[in-house]
């Protein structure tokens, strides 16, 4: 145990299972606060960017939340972060973030709050460059001797130096004899770039030489270079160091000349500007990072070196001055100024342990206890060893972490729904506008054979259904002895009378659907005995249902054929009754011992009606965005007026208000009115999303009957059309479904390999309209109608019966069919419906 430890001033653990490297740490005044305090910027390979303002840790307080100024997750891994004057027109510092294929420059700013924890920091993207080659690292500086600006040079994995003059791309040059990328630094004094090549030699290239060298977009020499016309890229000086370098630093202090420091795998070099060696230090350990940070005496430079022995060493030139123990292996080290404490050492580990420390002694008071001499009983040790080996053998028999399911499961859940509604309704504050809202009791039984603690039972229902209790917590229960968390689910059906009641049927309706069966017609009164009146003989073939939160739905059965019709004034209200009809059909014929019962739908799919529901839902989403924008504008105006009034009231010589109080009152009324309108629109949006889900369930059900889809294919349909439980501002139903349908069209429903090669965007945003979604839905049904089948396997598209490249298209049987095939997909479905109606009329 070392007596010399790095004393912990502040520390934090970043994320979980994240990785960090040398370029992921930067210490600078990135938010331009001007008070001399630095910020710590950390990026990770998982794409997280964090900015800290550390404060000393108090024993009673622990780590404070305000130390983390900003945490955002970017789309790509962060390779390196740097701070400099990267934006034209200003000399403020900005943050450059290097991704494998992008360079982004951000402005970091803070907003003061009115309370202690009210300060807010945010980043704004100033510009970005998309890279044609995969980046490795970057360096920055005033290339060419520019004043008040910093340019950026990026080294790619294939050896190209890409130069960016702030918002513009300047040029690119390939390094000669390149094999693998090495560290890269810029020297402002000599206006040159230094790197260590795969030949294990330090190479220096002048910026002017790089700028005037022949433009090489490929790695081969051009014919002009072979004949000597054109300037080839030649190094200013080269020094062979005989080992690969980990990092390069170029420093210049008042008491010491400008020096180039190179950290090798076994040696530590210090060079002059012209490449001559000033000194070198042979290391007896494996270094991990280093930083020349100051000059405390004339002609010498102090350097921090971290190694794989969890040590942080301080050298004055080649003399070891201090050694401090760290709790981890540092991969990056910096020095910063925080809270009027200068020279704080900032280190970062590969796993994300960030620490601010200072050097000092921490003597250990531990004393090893005296060892008592005693005789060893080998017989007892043998017995104990055999018991331990038996336990190890038993524990290694089971390979899986999760326990295997047994015939009699250790945990089970069962739900029993009462056959009758509650005599006294338990509905409280129902959203449904009916006079009487019924309720039903569900009895849930949880069974277990072993003891557990803190068992939680959660019950979930879809809107507009509600629960009197949605969560139950049991202090003690029984479960498996392995201690592995278990989750079990149980689904149950609620009675139809909970959401509708019998009513006189409608003779005419706007929306109608016809379902065919392969069995003789069944009396509706026998299928729905809870809705039929035994004294009414007409209810044998017709029934009426009135939804509590909607309109009327009529169910008719044909007297001679095996057809059933469902009709209603609202398209989405058809689903619930149709679904219940199919379930009762299956139960009826199962009791009769018939297993070959099947239903079918002749089509076409009612897409125009479905599109009306989608358009109405999307219109409410657009209104919600408009209300949010207007509310934000009025809130900004309201706060601005408040600030002006507060300034007037604080003034020692009061001035006229100039109708600011009237303007404040009017703005306040507008804010309240907009908030009420936004809340009302949000409620309508929630109700309309329930209608949209009902209409979507109906379309899924009809597609399944139309194409006779299997359970697995219907599950794919449900995952595609119902990806969300509710709409949010960040992600809505339209863009989610459009992305899912587009994926199916480009995979299992694709017509050619060219369609499969198309890639989808990784970001979903709210579309401008629903035209693209409706086009994709129409094309989706068209592909299914032509024989396409849903599958999640990669080679499923090869098994489709649709037209493939090189195959023969089917010959239209009539001119009319040929004309329909040339129409737009939506027009084709409309014409098919008209054609089906004409055929039915002719047959009758």
Coordinates of C-alpha atoms in Angstrom, one line a residue, residues 751-754 802-808:
X751 CA -40.5 -7.3 -55.5
X752 CA -36.8 -7.3 -56.2
X753 CA -33.4 -7.3 -54.6
X754 CA -33.0 -3.6 -55.5
X802 CA -45.4 -12.2 -56.6
X803 CA -43.7 -11.1 -59.8
X804 CA -39.9 -11.3 -59.5
X805 CA -37.3 -10.0 -62.0
X806 CA -36.9 -12.4 -64.8
X807 CA -40.3 -14.1 -64.3
X808 CA -43.4 -13.8 -66.4

